[in-house]
Amino acid sequence: MPLLSVRMRASLGGKHVSGAERIVSRDRLEETVSELIRRPREFDEMVITVETLMEVETLDRPLPVRSHTFTTVAEAREFALGTLVESGVPERLAREAIRLLEKGPSPSGGVMRGAVVMDVETGRRLEPDRERGVRTVRIDWEDREKIREEMVKRGFTDRTVDALLIATKNVICGAVAEICWSDDPDYTTGYVASPKLGYVRISPLKERGDPLGGRVYFIKGGDLERFLECVERRAFIVRGSPSFSS
Ligand code: PML
């Protein structure tokens, strides 16, 4: 039976407030749509997209997960910087990425819905549309409920469950590294991910109450077309659970 990509995005007053994607078989369409439409607390517009996926690739495991907690944002950001550098990002560009997330990466200084894509050699921004950014979609867990239960039991959140998928897909698609923290003012944990170090969860990457955040993907400039085609078009299902260490 072909799999479906089911996506929901909701906005309020023209501002994006919620988005989620599931990859499911046809017989789970109704329950999936019912789950997704209950997610946004408030909205004035919601779009549900259902699309048949012609080809879905399977991954045995997501990136391994490590967690690091610090007492101050400054210490956590210094650690994130070191993690990016260890992953192969020049220090100047790692600092630039942190600065971008701190001030809001959109041209108007606010948050972007998608990610900044930065050339890891030159620091040039490569995303075709700077307001929209690049969005990593079409990846889900084969058994989301089981993985979610395992991760929540270990103290992780729904955001980790989704962010780990995005980071895993970016690495599969050729990213050298990624840094992310949320634009949710109440969510201060973020991460650096790379093929070398896995998913490195870092807390707190910003102060509570700060509404800015986003994602920066580092790639080799020559890989842009292939990277975009992969993160936006190829579909993946992840079978197994992550490994955890601290
Ligand atoms: C984590 O808890 O592992 C970090 C998740 C970051 C989520 C970013 C977002 O969804 O905005």
CSV table of C-alpha atoms and ligand atoms in Angstrom, one decimal:
chain,number,residue,atom,x,y,z
A,1,MET,CA,0.0,0.0,0.0
A,2,PRO,CA,1.5,3.4,-0.9
A,3,LEU,CA,2.4,5.7,2.0
A,4,LEU,CA,0.9,9.2,2.3
A,5,SER,CA,2.6,12.4,3.5
A,6,VAL,CA,0.0,14.3,5.7
A,7,ARG,CA,1.0,17.8,6.5
A,8,MET,CA,-0.7,20.5,8.6
A,9,ARG,CA,0.3,24.2,8.9
A,10,ALA,CA,-1.7,26.8,10.8
A,11,SER,CA,-1.4,30.5,11.1
A,12,LEU,CA,-2.9,33.3,13.1
A,13,GLY,CA,-3.0,36.9,11.8
A,14,GLY,CA,-0.6,35.8,9.0
A,15,LYS,CA,2.0,34.4,11.4
A,16,HIS,CA,2.9,30.7,11.3
A,17,VAL,CA,1.8,29.1,14.7
A,18,SER,CA,2.0,25.4,14.1
A,19,GLY,CA,3.1,22.8,11.6
A,20,ALA,CA,3.6,19.0,11.6
A,21,GLU,CA,4.0,16.1,9.2
A,22,ARG,CA,3.2,12.4,9.4
A,23,ILE,CA,4.0,9.6,6.9
A,24,VAL,CA,1.3,7.0,7.2
A,25,SER,CA,-0.6,4.3,5.3
A,26,ARG,CA,-4.0,5.1,3.8
A,27,ASP,CA,-5.9,3.3,6.5
A,28,ARG,CA,-4.5,5.7,9.1
A,29,LEU,CA,-5.4,8.9,7.2
A,30,GLU,CA,-8.5,9.8,9.2
A,31,GLU,CA,-6.9,9.4,12.7
A,32,THR,CA,-3.8,11.2,11.5
A,33,VAL,CA,-5.8,14.2,10.2
A,34,SER,CA,-7.8,14.3,13.5
A,35,GLU,CA,-4.6,14.3,15.5
A,36,LEU,CA,-3.0,17.1,13.4
A,37,ILE,CA,-6.0,19.4,13.4
A,38,ARG,CA,-6.0,19.3,17.2
A,39,ARG,CA,-2.4,20.6,17.5
A,40,PRO,CA,-2.7,24.3,17.2
A,41,ARG,CA,-4.2,26.0,20.2
A,42,GLU,CA,-5.3,29.1,18.2
A,43,PHE,CA,-5.4,29.7,14.5
A,44,ASP,CA,-7.4,31.5,11.8
A,45,GLU,CA,-6.2,29.5,8.9
A,46,MET,CA,-5.2,25.9,8.6
A,47,VAL,CA,-4.0,24.0,5.5
A,48,ILE,CA,-3.9,20.2,5.4
A,49,THR,CA,-2.0,18.6,2.5
A,50,VAL,CA,-2.2,14.9,1.7
A,51,GLU,CA,0.2,13.5,-0.9
A,52,THR,CA,0.9,10.0,-2.1
A,53,LEU,CA,4.7,9.2,-1.9
A,54,MET,CA,6.0,7.3,-4.9
A,55,GLU,CA,9.1,6.1,-3.1
A,56,VAL,CA,10.0,6.0,0.6
A,57,GLU,CA,13.4,5.0,1.8
A,58,THR,CA,14.0,3.3,5.2
A,59,LEU,CA,16.7,4.3,7.7
A,60,ASP,CA,17.6,1.8,10.4
A,61,ARG,CA,18.4,4.4,13.1
A,62,PRO,CA,18.3,8.2,13.7
A,63,LEU,CA,21.5,10.0,14.8
A,64,PRO,CA,22.7,9.0,18.3
A,65,VAL,CA,21.6,11.5,21.0
A,66,ARG,CA,23.9,13.1,23.7
A,67,SER,CA,22.7,15.8,26.2
A,68,HIS,CA,24.6,18.6,27.9
A,69,THR,CA,23.2,21.0,30.4
A,70,PHE,CA,24.9,24.3,31.5
A,71,THR,CA,24.1,26.9,34.1
A,72,THR,CA,24.2,29.9,31.7
A,73,VAL,CA,23.3,30.6,28.1
A,74,ALA,CA,26.9,31.9,27.5
A,75,GLU,CA,28.4,28.6,28.6
A,76,ALA,CA,25.9,26.6,26.5
A,77,ARG,CA,26.6,28.7,23.4
A,78,GLU,CA,30.4,28.4,23.9
A,79,PHE,CA,29.9,24.6,24.0
A,80,ALA,CA,27.7,24.8,20.8
A,81,LEU,CA,30.4,26.8,19.1
A,82,GLY,CA,33.0,24.2,20.0
A,83,THR,CA,30.7,21.4,18.8
A,84,LEU,CA,30.2,23.1,15.4
A,85,VAL,CA,34.0,23.6,15.1
A,86,GLU,CA,34.6,19.9,16.0
A,87,SER,CA,32.1,19.0,13.3
A,88,GLY,CA,34.1,20.8,10.6
A,89,VAL,CA,32.7,24.4,10.7
A,90,PRO,CA,35.3,27.2,10.7
A,91,GLU,CA,35.0,29.1,14.0
A,92,ARG,CA,34.1,32.4,12.3
A,93,LEU,CA,31.1,30.9,10.5
A,94,ALA,CA,30.0,29.0,13.7
A,95,ARG,CA,30.0,32.4,15.5
A,96,GLU,CA,28.1,34.0,12.6
A,97,ALA,CA,25.4,31.3,12.7
A,98,ILE,CA,24.9,31.8,16.5
A,99,ARG,CA,24.7,35.5,15.9
A,100,LEU,CA,22.1,35.0,13.1
A,101,LEU,CA,19.9,32.9,15.4
A,102,GLU,CA,20.3,35.4,18.2
A,103,LYS,CA,19.1,38.3,16.1
A,104,GLY,CA,16.5,36.4,14.0
A,105,PRO,CA,17.8,35.3,10.6
A,106,SER,CA,15.1,36.8,8.3
A,107,PRO,CA,16.0,39.9,6.3
A,108,SER,CA,13.6,41.9,8.5
A,109,GLY,CA,15.3,40.6,11.6
A,110,GLY,CA,12.6,38.3,12.7
A,111,VAL,CA,12.4,34.5,12.7
A,112,MET,CA,12.2,32.5,9.4
A,113,ARG,CA,9.9,29.5,9.0
A,114,GLY,CA,12.6,27.5,7.3
A,115,ALA,CA,16.4,27.2,7.7
A,116,VAL,CA,19.3,29.3,6.6
A,117,VAL,CA,21.7,27.3,4.4
A,118,MET,CA,25.3,28.5,4.8
A,119,ASP,CA,28.2,27.5,2.6
A,120,VAL,CA,30.7,25.9,5.1
A,121,GLU,CA,33.6,27.2,3.1
A,122,THR,CA,32.7,30.8,2.2
A,123,GLY,CA,29.9,31.7,4.7
A,124,ARG,CA,27.7,32.7,1.8
A,125,ARG,CA,23.9,32.2,2.4
A,126,LEU,CA,22.6,29.8,-0.2
A,127,GLU,CA,18.9,29.5,0.6
A,128,PRO,CA,16.9,30.5,-2.5
A,129,ASP,CA,14.3,32.5,-0.6
A,130,ARG,CA,15.5,34.3,2.5
A,131,GLU,CA,12.1,35.0,3.9
A,132,ARG,CA,11.0,31.3,3.6
A,133,GLY,CA,14.2,29.5,4.1
A,134,VAL,CA,14.6,25.8,3.5
A,135,ARG,CA,12.3,23.3,5.1
A,136,THR,CA,13.2,19.7,5.8
A,137,VAL,CA,10.1,17.6,5.3
A,138,ARG,CA,9.1,14.0,4.4
A,139,ILE,CA,10.6,12.1,7.2
A,140,ASP,CA,8.8,10.3,10.0
A,141,TRP,CA,9.2,7.4,12.5
A,142,GLU,CA,7.9,4.0,11.4
A,143,ASP,CA,6.3,3.6,14.9
A,144,ARG,CA,6.0,7.2,16.2
A,145,GLU,CA,4.1,6.3,19.3
A,146,LYS,CA,6.6,3.7,20.5
A,147,ILE,CA,9.6,6.0,19.9
A,148,ARG,CA,7.7,8.9,21.5
A,149,GLU,CA,6.9,6.9,24.6
A,150,GLU,CA,10.6,5.7,24.9
A,151,MET,CA,11.9,9.3,24.6
A,152,VAL,CA,9.4,11.0,26.8
A,153,LYS,CA,10.1,8.3,29.5
A,154,ARG,CA,13.8,9.4,29.3
A,155,GLY,CA,12.9,13.1,29.8
A,156,PHE,CA,12.9,14.2,26.2
A,157,THR,CA,10.0,16.2,24.6
A,158,ASP,CA,7.8,16.1,21.5
A,159,ARG,CA,10.1,18.7,20.1
A,160,THR,CA,13.1,16.4,20.4
A,161,VAL,CA,11.1,13.6,18.7
A,162,ASP,CA,10.6,15.8,15.7
A,163,ALA,CA,13.9,17.7,15.7
A,164,LEU,CA,15.8,14.4,15.8
A,165,LEU,CA,14.1,13.4,12.5
A,166,ILE,CA,15.0,16.7,10.8
A,167,ALA,CA,18.6,16.6,12.0
A,168,THR,CA,18.9,12.9,10.8
A,169,LYS,CA,17.5,13.8,7.4
A,170,ASN,CA,19.9,16.8,7.0
A,171,VAL,CA,22.9,14.6,7.7
A,172,ILE,CA,21.7,11.9,5.3
A,173,CYS,CA,21.2,14.7,2.7
A,174,GLY,CA,24.8,15.8,3.1
A,175,ALA,CA,24.8,18.6,5.8
A,176,VAL,CA,28.2,19.0,7.4
A,177,ALA,CA,26.5,20.4,10.6
A,178,GLU,CA,23.4,22.1,11.8
A,179,ILE,CA,22.6,24.4,14.8
A,180,CYS,CA,19.1,25.0,16.0
A,181,TRP,CA,17.1,26.5,18.9
A,182,SER,CA,13.4,27.2,19.0
A,183,ASP,CA,11.6,30.5,18.5
A,184,ASP,CA,9.2,29.4,21.2
A,185,PRO,CA,9.9,31.8,24.1
A,186,ASP,CA,9.3,29.0,26.6
A,187,TYR,CA,11.6,26.4,25.0
A,188,THR,CA,15.3,27.0,25.6
A,189,THR,CA,16.9,23.7,24.7
A,190,GLY,CA,18.5,23.5,21.2
A,191,TYR,CA,21.1,21.3,19.5
A,192,VAL,CA,24.0,20.9,17.2
A,193,ALA,CA,24.0,17.9,14.8
A,194,SER,CA,26.6,16.5,12.5
A,195,PRO,CA,27.6,13.2,11.0
A,196,LYS,CA,30.7,13.2,13.2
A,197,LEU,CA,29.0,13.9,16.6
A,198,GLY,CA,25.3,12.9,16.1
A,199,TYR,CA,22.5,14.9,17.8
A,200,VAL,CA,24.1,17.0,20.6
A,201,ARG,CA,21.3,18.4,22.7
A,202,ILE,CA,22.3,21.6,24.5
A,203,SER,CA,20.6,23.5,27.2
A,204,PRO,CA,19.9,26.5,27.6
A,205,LEU,CA,20.8,28.0,24.3
A,206,LYS,CA,18.7,31.1,25.0
A,207,GLU,CA,17.0,32.9,27.8
A,208,ARG,CA,13.4,32.1,28.7
A,209,GLY,CA,11.1,34.7,27.2
A,210,ASP,CA,13.3,35.2,24.1
A,211,PRO,CA,11.1,34.8,20.9
A,212,LEU,CA,14.0,34.4,18.5
A,213,GLY,CA,15.5,31.2,17.1
A,214,GLY,CA,15.7,29.1,14.0
A,215,ARG,CA,18.0,26.7,12.1
A,216,VAL,CA,21.3,27.1,10.2
A,217,TYR,CA,22.4,24.2,8.0
A,218,PHE,CA,26.1,24.1,6.9
A,219,ILE,CA,26.7,22.5,3.5
A,220,LYS,CA,29.4,22.5,0.9
A,221,GLY,CA,28.3,25.1,-1.8
A,222,GLY,CA,28.7,22.6,-4.7
A,223,ASP,CA,26.1,20.3,-3.1
A,224,LEU,CA,23.3,22.9,-3.0
A,225,GLU,CA,21.0,21.4,-5.7
A,226,ARG,CA,21.3,17.8,-4.5
A,227,PHE,CA,20.9,18.9,-0.8
A,228,LEU,CA,17.7,20.9,-1.6
A,229,GLU,CA,16.2,18.1,-3.7
A,230,CYS,CA,17.0,15.6,-0.9
A,231,VAL,CA,15.7,17.6,2.1
A,232,GLU,CA,12.5,18.8,0.4
A,233,ARG,CA,11.6,15.9,-1.9
A,234,ARG,CA,13.1,12.5,-0.8
A,235,ALA,CA,10.9,10.6,1.7
A,236,PHE,CA,12.3,8.6,4.6
A,237,ILE,CA,10.9,6.4,7.4
A,238,VAL,CA,13.1,5.8,10.4
A,239,ARG,CA,12.8,2.3,11.9
A,240,GLY,CA,14.8,2.0,15.2
A,241,SER,CA,15.2,4.1,18.3
A,242,PRO,CA,18.2,6.3,18.9
A,243,SER,CA,21.1,5.4,21.2
A,244,PHE,CA,21.5,7.8,24.2
A,245,SER,CA,24.5,8.9,26.1
A,246,SER,CA,25.4,12.0,28.2
B,1,PML,C1,15.5,19.3,21.9
B,1,PML,O1,14.7,19.4,22.8
B,1,PML,O2,16.0,18.2,21.6
B,1,PML,C2,15.7,20.5,21.0
B,1,PML,C3,14.5,20.7,20.1
B,1,PML,C4,14.6,22.0,19.3
B,1,PML,C5,13.3,22.2,18.6
B,1,PML,C6,13.3,23.4,17.7
B,1,PML,C7,11.9,23.7,17.3
B,1,PML,O3,11.1,22.8,17.1
B,1,PML,O4,11.6,24.9,17.1
